[in-house]
Amino acid sequence: MMSMKKKKMFSGMKNFLNRHKKKFLISGFVIGGAIFVTKFMKKKLIEWQEQEAKEFLEITRKEHHFRSTEKTCNQTICSLSKTLKETITKIIDTNDIIEKIRKNQGDKVHLWNTLKIEVFAQLFSLLYSGLMLVIVLRVQLNVIGGYMFREKMDSQSHDLFSSTFQEHYLSLCHYFLNKGVKDICTLMQIHSRLVLDNISLKQKMSLQDIEQVFWSIQSSLNNDPIDPLKNLSKYLLPPVFNTTINKDVDTIKMKQIIDETFEILDSDEVKSIADSCIKRAFSNVVDKMYSSFYSMIYPSTIAMNLTHFGTSSNSNNDDDDYLKTVTKVSMPVAKIIPIVHSIYNDDDSNDDNENDGLPSWIEQFLLMDNINLLGANLYEAFS
């Protein structure tokens, strides 16, 4: 009896399974697929999280390395800018002429006319050379920095960019400090003389007139086939690759990176940046001359005007009146020469910013956005 019941039960189950076979198969596929998809998605989520973490870590490392590169670049510029200024002041020695004028040695008019040309030539040499130093070091440090980061992240790295390699590559800018600066100073003296030779010491000039002189010298340089800003690589780097380098340095890689540096410096983008920056630098010079220019005429009121400049309830009107007053002031060239000479010769280091120790004539270039963007783009491209 029990056996018959079992048979009927199993037979019923068999019939039930046969009737719902497709449903069970589909359900099994669905449940199995769901489990598979869940495991697959979980695995992919873990892989994605790991990839995101890896990318975040790489971005963080790159950002840290880039900032470290920029800091090194600024420190190097700070160090070399002192050498650069010393070199320029030795080549264009205005102090010797000033001393002769003080001691009444020689023809005073001739000495003043010579000083007039030398003062402007020195200022132009300082700004052009300073800009070029910042550009070449921005390029070099970010190119080598990008390569080093790529090598660091590459498991197949062979330590191509050793400290010896870096030293040799960066030492190329010594050519600029030894040879290029001398050529620039000579060129600035020539073009300053072309513009200033016929300007009398007695001729009265306003700030606009001085700005026009700056523009005229820049235009004269711009029309010269050996204009420094159009021939950056020729002034900044040695023309011939030195094959007699340290045996520990990869000569082929060195030649490649030097060729790339030449190509960057000769690019239209870098030339355009240099042209824009030098114009801004001379605008800064004119701005610096405002207070000195005004105080030469009204020494008793300058302190009061500067104290209340931009602080009163009618500050906008006061500011406009002040600027209008300054622009109307004119004085003989002989009195303007000491003002131009003192702009960066009496320049103090700025201690209220992150570039401590940098004089304003070089710091202004480090703060220009297009130069910093150039460095960031190069680092990104080479890393």
XYZ file of C-alpha atoms in Angstrom:
383
model
C 0.000 0.000 0.000
C 2.816 2.318 1.010
C 4.757 1.341 -2.089
C 1.811 2.280 -4.292
C 1.526 5.663 -2.567
C 5.246 6.327 -3.092
C 4.961 5.382 -6.723
C 2.019 7.738 -7.189
C 3.915 10.521 -5.366
C 7.067 10.138 -7.477
C 4.943 9.813 -10.578
C 3.153 13.056 -9.681
C 6.412 14.852 -9.056
C 7.762 13.567 -12.349
C 4.676 14.769 -14.180
C 4.909 18.139 -12.363
C 8.547 18.507 -13.351
C 7.807 17.525 -16.934
C 4.955 19.992 -17.128
C 7.065 22.856 -15.686
C 10.418 21.817 -17.151
C 10.844 25.005 -19.189
C 9.950 27.178 -16.222
C 12.557 25.476 -14.022
C 15.201 25.759 -16.719
C 14.458 29.436 -17.281
C 14.405 30.112 -13.540
C 17.713 28.301 -13.176
C 19.261 30.321 -15.952
C 17.913 33.537 -14.466
C 19.112 32.759 -10.947
C 22.475 31.453 -12.206
C 22.836 34.433 -14.496
C 21.977 36.811 -11.676
C 24.608 35.191 -9.452
C 27.164 35.320 -12.282
C 26.345 38.953 -13.100
C 26.510 39.896 -9.411
C 29.930 38.268 -9.036
C 31.078 39.779 -12.334
C 29.882 43.253 -11.356
C 31.458 42.899 -7.934
C 34.757 41.936 -9.550
C 34.536 44.814 -12.022
C 33.631 47.234 -9.208
C 36.714 46.132 -7.264
C 38.860 46.471 -10.400
C 37.367 49.929 -11.084
C 37.985 51.012 -7.497
C 41.563 49.740 -7.703
C 42.051 51.554 -11.038
C 40.559 54.755 -9.621
C 42.805 54.510 -6.573
C 45.802 53.869 -8.829
C 44.954 56.839 -11.059
C 44.343 59.072 -8.032
C 47.682 58.015 -6.565
C 49.409 58.696 -9.894
C 47.756 62.125 -10.173
C 48.777 62.919 -6.586
C 52.334 61.776 -7.245
C 52.458 63.745 -10.487
C 51.096 66.869 -8.780
C 53.642 66.526 -5.981
C 56.473 65.923 -8.446
C 55.384 68.876 -10.606
C 55.281 71.212 -7.593
C 58.690 69.944 -6.543
C 59.977 70.627 -10.071
C 58.536 74.146 -10.003
C 60.117 74.822 -6.615
C 63.497 73.605 -7.878
C 63.056 75.778 -10.968
C 62.342 78.909 -8.892
C 65.297 78.227 -6.603
C 67.599 77.766 -9.601
C 66.323 80.989 -11.179
C 66.827 82.840 -7.880
C 70.406 81.610 -7.674
C 71.316 82.304 -11.316
C 69.552 85.691 -11.407
C 72.187 87.083 -9.035
C 74.950 85.898 -11.361
C 73.031 87.283 -14.330
C 72.674 90.751 -12.797
C 76.339 90.841 -11.761
C 77.372 89.905 -15.309
C 75.196 92.615 -16.870
C 76.373 95.346 -14.473
C 79.987 94.421 -15.215
C 79.479 94.537 -18.996
C 77.440 97.763 -18.853
C 79.235 99.533 -16.029
C 77.205 102.637 -15.212
C 78.846 103.063 -11.803
C 82.171 103.969 -13.378
C 80.541 106.751 -15.415
C 78.607 108.011 -12.370
C 81.839 108.142 -10.358
C 83.550 110.197 -13.077
C 80.607 112.624 -13.125
C 80.792 113.010 -9.333
C 84.510 113.690 -9.471
C 84.180 116.054 -12.473
C 86.502 113.919 -14.582
C 86.304 114.449 -18.340
C 83.637 116.128 -20.470
C 80.518 116.214 -18.317
C 78.064 116.488 -21.228
C 79.694 113.544 -22.992
C 79.607 111.496 -19.788
C 75.911 112.256 -19.237
C 75.063 111.341 -22.824
C 76.977 108.090 -22.446
C 75.236 107.402 -19.138
C 71.858 108.064 -20.803
C 72.459 105.272 -23.322
C 74.078 102.879 -20.850
C 71.257 103.219 -18.292
C 68.586 102.284 -20.836
C 70.790 99.533 -22.299
C 71.324 98.096 -18.815
C 67.593 98.117 -18.058
C 66.775 96.419 -21.370
C 69.550 93.859 -20.890
C 68.280 93.061 -17.407
C 64.658 92.551 -18.466
C 65.322 90.690 -21.722
C 67.953 88.441 -20.139
C 65.820 87.855 -17.037
C 62.851 86.802 -19.156
C 65.023 84.514 -21.259
C 66.569 82.897 -18.177
C 63.100 82.183 -16.738
C 61.872 80.729 -20.047
C 64.845 78.445 -20.670
C 64.825 77.073 -17.113
C 61.039 76.635 -17.187
C 61.428 74.652 -20.396
C 64.438 72.596 -19.287
C 63.204 71.757 -15.780
C 59.728 70.743 -16.947
C 60.989 68.704 -19.899
C 63.442 66.743 -17.753
C 60.891 66.620 -14.913
C 58.263 65.107 -17.212
C 60.707 62.527 -18.516
C 61.795 61.606 -14.989
C 58.207 61.109 -13.810
C 57.442 58.889 -16.799
C 60.581 56.883 -16.113
C 59.654 56.576 -12.422
C 56.213 55.172 -13.281
C 57.581 52.849 -15.964
C 58.442 49.389 -14.642
C 60.798 48.908 -17.609
C 62.848 51.939 -16.586
C 66.614 51.780 -17.097
C 67.569 54.873 -15.083
C 68.392 56.985 -18.149
C 67.951 60.273 -16.320
C 70.629 59.943 -13.685
C 71.863 62.915 -11.660
C 74.859 63.125 -14.041
C 72.502 63.280 -17.035
C 70.405 66.009 -15.378
C 73.471 68.057 -14.434
C 74.850 67.940 -17.975
C 71.507 68.897 -19.530
C 70.855 71.778 -17.127
C 74.422 73.046 -17.417
C 73.660 74.004 -21.013
C 72.230 77.340 -19.815
C 75.724 78.321 -18.630
C 76.356 79.102 -22.304
C 73.749 81.857 -21.948
C 75.387 83.275 -18.814
C 78.858 83.212 -20.376
C 78.218 84.095 -24.019
C 74.554 84.905 -24.689
C 74.323 87.708 -22.099
C 77.349 89.491 -23.582
C 75.751 89.425 -27.039
C 72.467 90.722 -25.598
C 74.192 93.603 -23.769
C 76.014 94.630 -26.957
C 72.766 94.511 -28.913
C 70.923 96.599 -26.295
C 73.667 99.231 -26.363
C 73.399 99.477 -30.156
C 69.616 99.895 -30.210
C 69.536 102.226 -27.195
C 72.023 104.465 -28.984
C 69.938 104.407 -32.190
C 66.882 105.694 -30.333
C 68.466 107.968 -27.696
C 71.447 109.505 -29.494
C 69.478 112.480 -30.810
C 67.505 113.090 -27.614
C 68.978 116.045 -25.757
C 69.677 115.950 -22.028
C 67.676 119.181 -21.712
C 64.648 117.833 -23.557
C 61.655 117.528 -21.247
C 59.786 114.238 -21.237
C 56.627 112.945 -19.590
C 55.904 109.372 -18.578
C 54.162 108.860 -21.913
C 57.292 110.103 -23.678
C 59.452 107.628 -21.724
C 56.998 104.852 -22.514
C 57.353 105.811 -26.167
C 61.156 105.530 -25.846
C 60.754 102.028 -24.414
C 58.441 101.128 -27.272
C 60.839 102.588 -29.864
C 63.774 100.531 -28.582
C 61.595 97.392 -28.527
C 60.438 98.089 -32.097
C 64.020 98.621 -33.203
C 64.989 95.285 -31.660
C 61.938 93.613 -33.169
C 63.095 94.639 -36.648
C 66.589 93.292 -36.055
C 67.140 89.797 -37.555
C 69.033 88.833 -34.394
C 66.289 89.996 -32.017
C 66.797 87.833 -28.865
C 63.102 86.985 -28.482
C 62.935 85.663 -32.040
C 66.156 83.692 -31.666
C 65.901 82.327 -28.133
C 67.754 79.081 -28.774
C 70.714 80.883 -30.407
C 71.313 82.967 -27.265
C 70.317 80.394 -24.652
C 71.927 77.130 -25.771
C 75.271 76.172 -27.349
C 74.910 75.798 -31.141
C 76.788 72.487 -31.344
C 76.002 69.333 -29.355
C 79.010 68.349 -27.259
C 79.743 64.676 -27.862
C 82.570 64.623 -25.318
C 80.225 64.203 -22.383
C 80.482 61.962 -19.344
C 80.599 58.276 -20.295
C 77.747 57.599 -17.839
C 75.400 59.765 -19.916
C 73.356 58.283 -22.763
C 74.590 60.363 -25.731
C 71.672 59.452 -27.997
C 69.094 60.359 -25.347
C 70.946 63.568 -24.548
C 70.950 64.620 -28.193
C 67.234 63.825 -28.409
C 66.284 65.933 -25.400
C 68.495 68.843 -26.553
C 66.893 68.752 -30.012
C 63.452 68.799 -28.374
C 64.482 71.787 -26.246
C 65.678 73.674 -29.329
C 62.386 72.906 -31.061
C 60.356 74.226 -28.114
C 62.380 77.450 -27.798
C 62.067 78.087 -31.547
C 58.299 77.497 -31.569
C 55.899 80.333 -32.409
C 54.069 79.749 -29.111
C 57.152 80.434 -26.985
C 58.097 83.466 -29.104
C 54.583 84.834 -28.639
C 54.766 84.285 -24.874
C 58.154 86.025 -24.707
C 56.854 89.018 -26.680
C 53.789 89.345 -24.433
C 55.856 89.076 -21.238
C 58.444 91.681 -22.212
C 55.660 94.178 -22.958
C 54.151 93.556 -19.535
C 57.581 93.959 -17.943
C 58.005 97.455 -19.420
C 54.470 98.362 -18.339
C 55.608 97.418 -14.836
C 58.637 99.683 -15.241
C 56.398 102.627 -16.109
C 54.209 101.826 -13.095
C 57.292 101.835 -10.875
C 58.269 105.237 -12.226
C 54.988 106.920 -11.256
C 55.776 107.645 -7.602
C 59.439 108.485 -8.278
C 58.446 110.758 -11.134
C 55.905 112.624 -9.042
C 58.101 112.913 -5.948
C 60.861 114.546 -8.005
C 58.494 117.454 -8.683
C 56.448 117.565 -5.461
C 58.570 115.974 -2.708
C 56.588 117.608 0.111
C 53.208 116.245 -1.005
C 54.110 112.796 -2.252
C 53.852 111.156 1.181
C 50.401 112.613 1.749
C 49.174 111.582 -1.704
C 50.511 108.047 -1.360
C 49.076 107.692 2.162
C 45.563 108.651 1.075
C 45.802 107.161 -2.392
C 42.755 104.890 -2.834
C 41.578 105.127 0.808
C 39.247 108.130 0.993
C 35.508 108.141 0.333
C 36.212 109.753 -3.020
C 39.111 107.415 -3.730
C 38.224 106.847 -7.392
C 38.208 110.576 -8.101
C 41.394 111.065 -6.071
C 43.088 108.233 -7.946
C 42.073 109.708 -11.292
C 43.275 113.159 -10.252
C 46.580 111.697 -9.066
C 47.150 109.831 -12.325
C 46.191 112.868 -14.397
C 48.632 114.997 -12.397
C 51.469 112.530 -12.905
C 50.871 112.205 -16.626
C 51.141 115.985 -17.017
C 54.512 116.148 -15.252
C 57.569 116.433 -17.454
C 61.223 116.924 -16.670
C 64.592 117.089 -18.451
C 66.121 113.811 -19.593
C 69.097 114.482 -17.306
C 66.759 114.136 -14.299
C 65.012 111.078 -15.724
C 68.246 109.113 -16.109
C 68.752 108.583 -12.319
C 65.118 107.440 -11.978
C 65.507 104.819 -14.712
C 68.846 103.753 -13.242
C 67.408 103.254 -9.760
C 64.382 101.172 -10.779
C 66.086 97.788 -10.433
C 69.545 98.767 -9.174
C 67.940 99.689 -5.849
C 65.555 96.748 -6.105
C 64.876 94.989 -2.791
C 63.914 91.341 -2.455
C 60.257 90.621 -1.857
C 59.879 88.809 1.447
C 56.092 88.720 1.569
C 55.512 85.891 -0.861
C 56.434 82.298 -1.562
C 59.377 83.313 -3.775
C 61.442 84.689 -0.890
C 64.714 86.236 -1.927
C 63.659 87.030 -5.494
C 64.056 90.637 -6.651
C 61.015 92.071 -8.396
C 62.720 92.360 -11.808
C 62.922 88.557 -12.015
C 59.942 87.669 -9.824
C 57.485 89.405 -12.135
C 58.224 86.800 -14.808
C 57.664 83.916 -12.387
C 54.205 85.303 -11.615
C 53.117 85.640 -15.235
C 50.386 83.099 -15.999
C 51.431 82.326 -19.569
C 54.947 81.326 -18.480
C 53.582 79.098 -15.709
C 51.058 77.574 -18.110
C 53.877 76.863 -20.566
C 55.767 74.972 -17.858
C 52.671 72.984 -16.823
C 51.840 72.045 -20.422
C 55.395 70.897 -21.120
C 55.483 68.800 -17.940
C 52.163 67.182 -18.848
C 53.276 66.505 -22.420
C 56.582 64.886 -21.438
C 55.236 62.959 -18.437
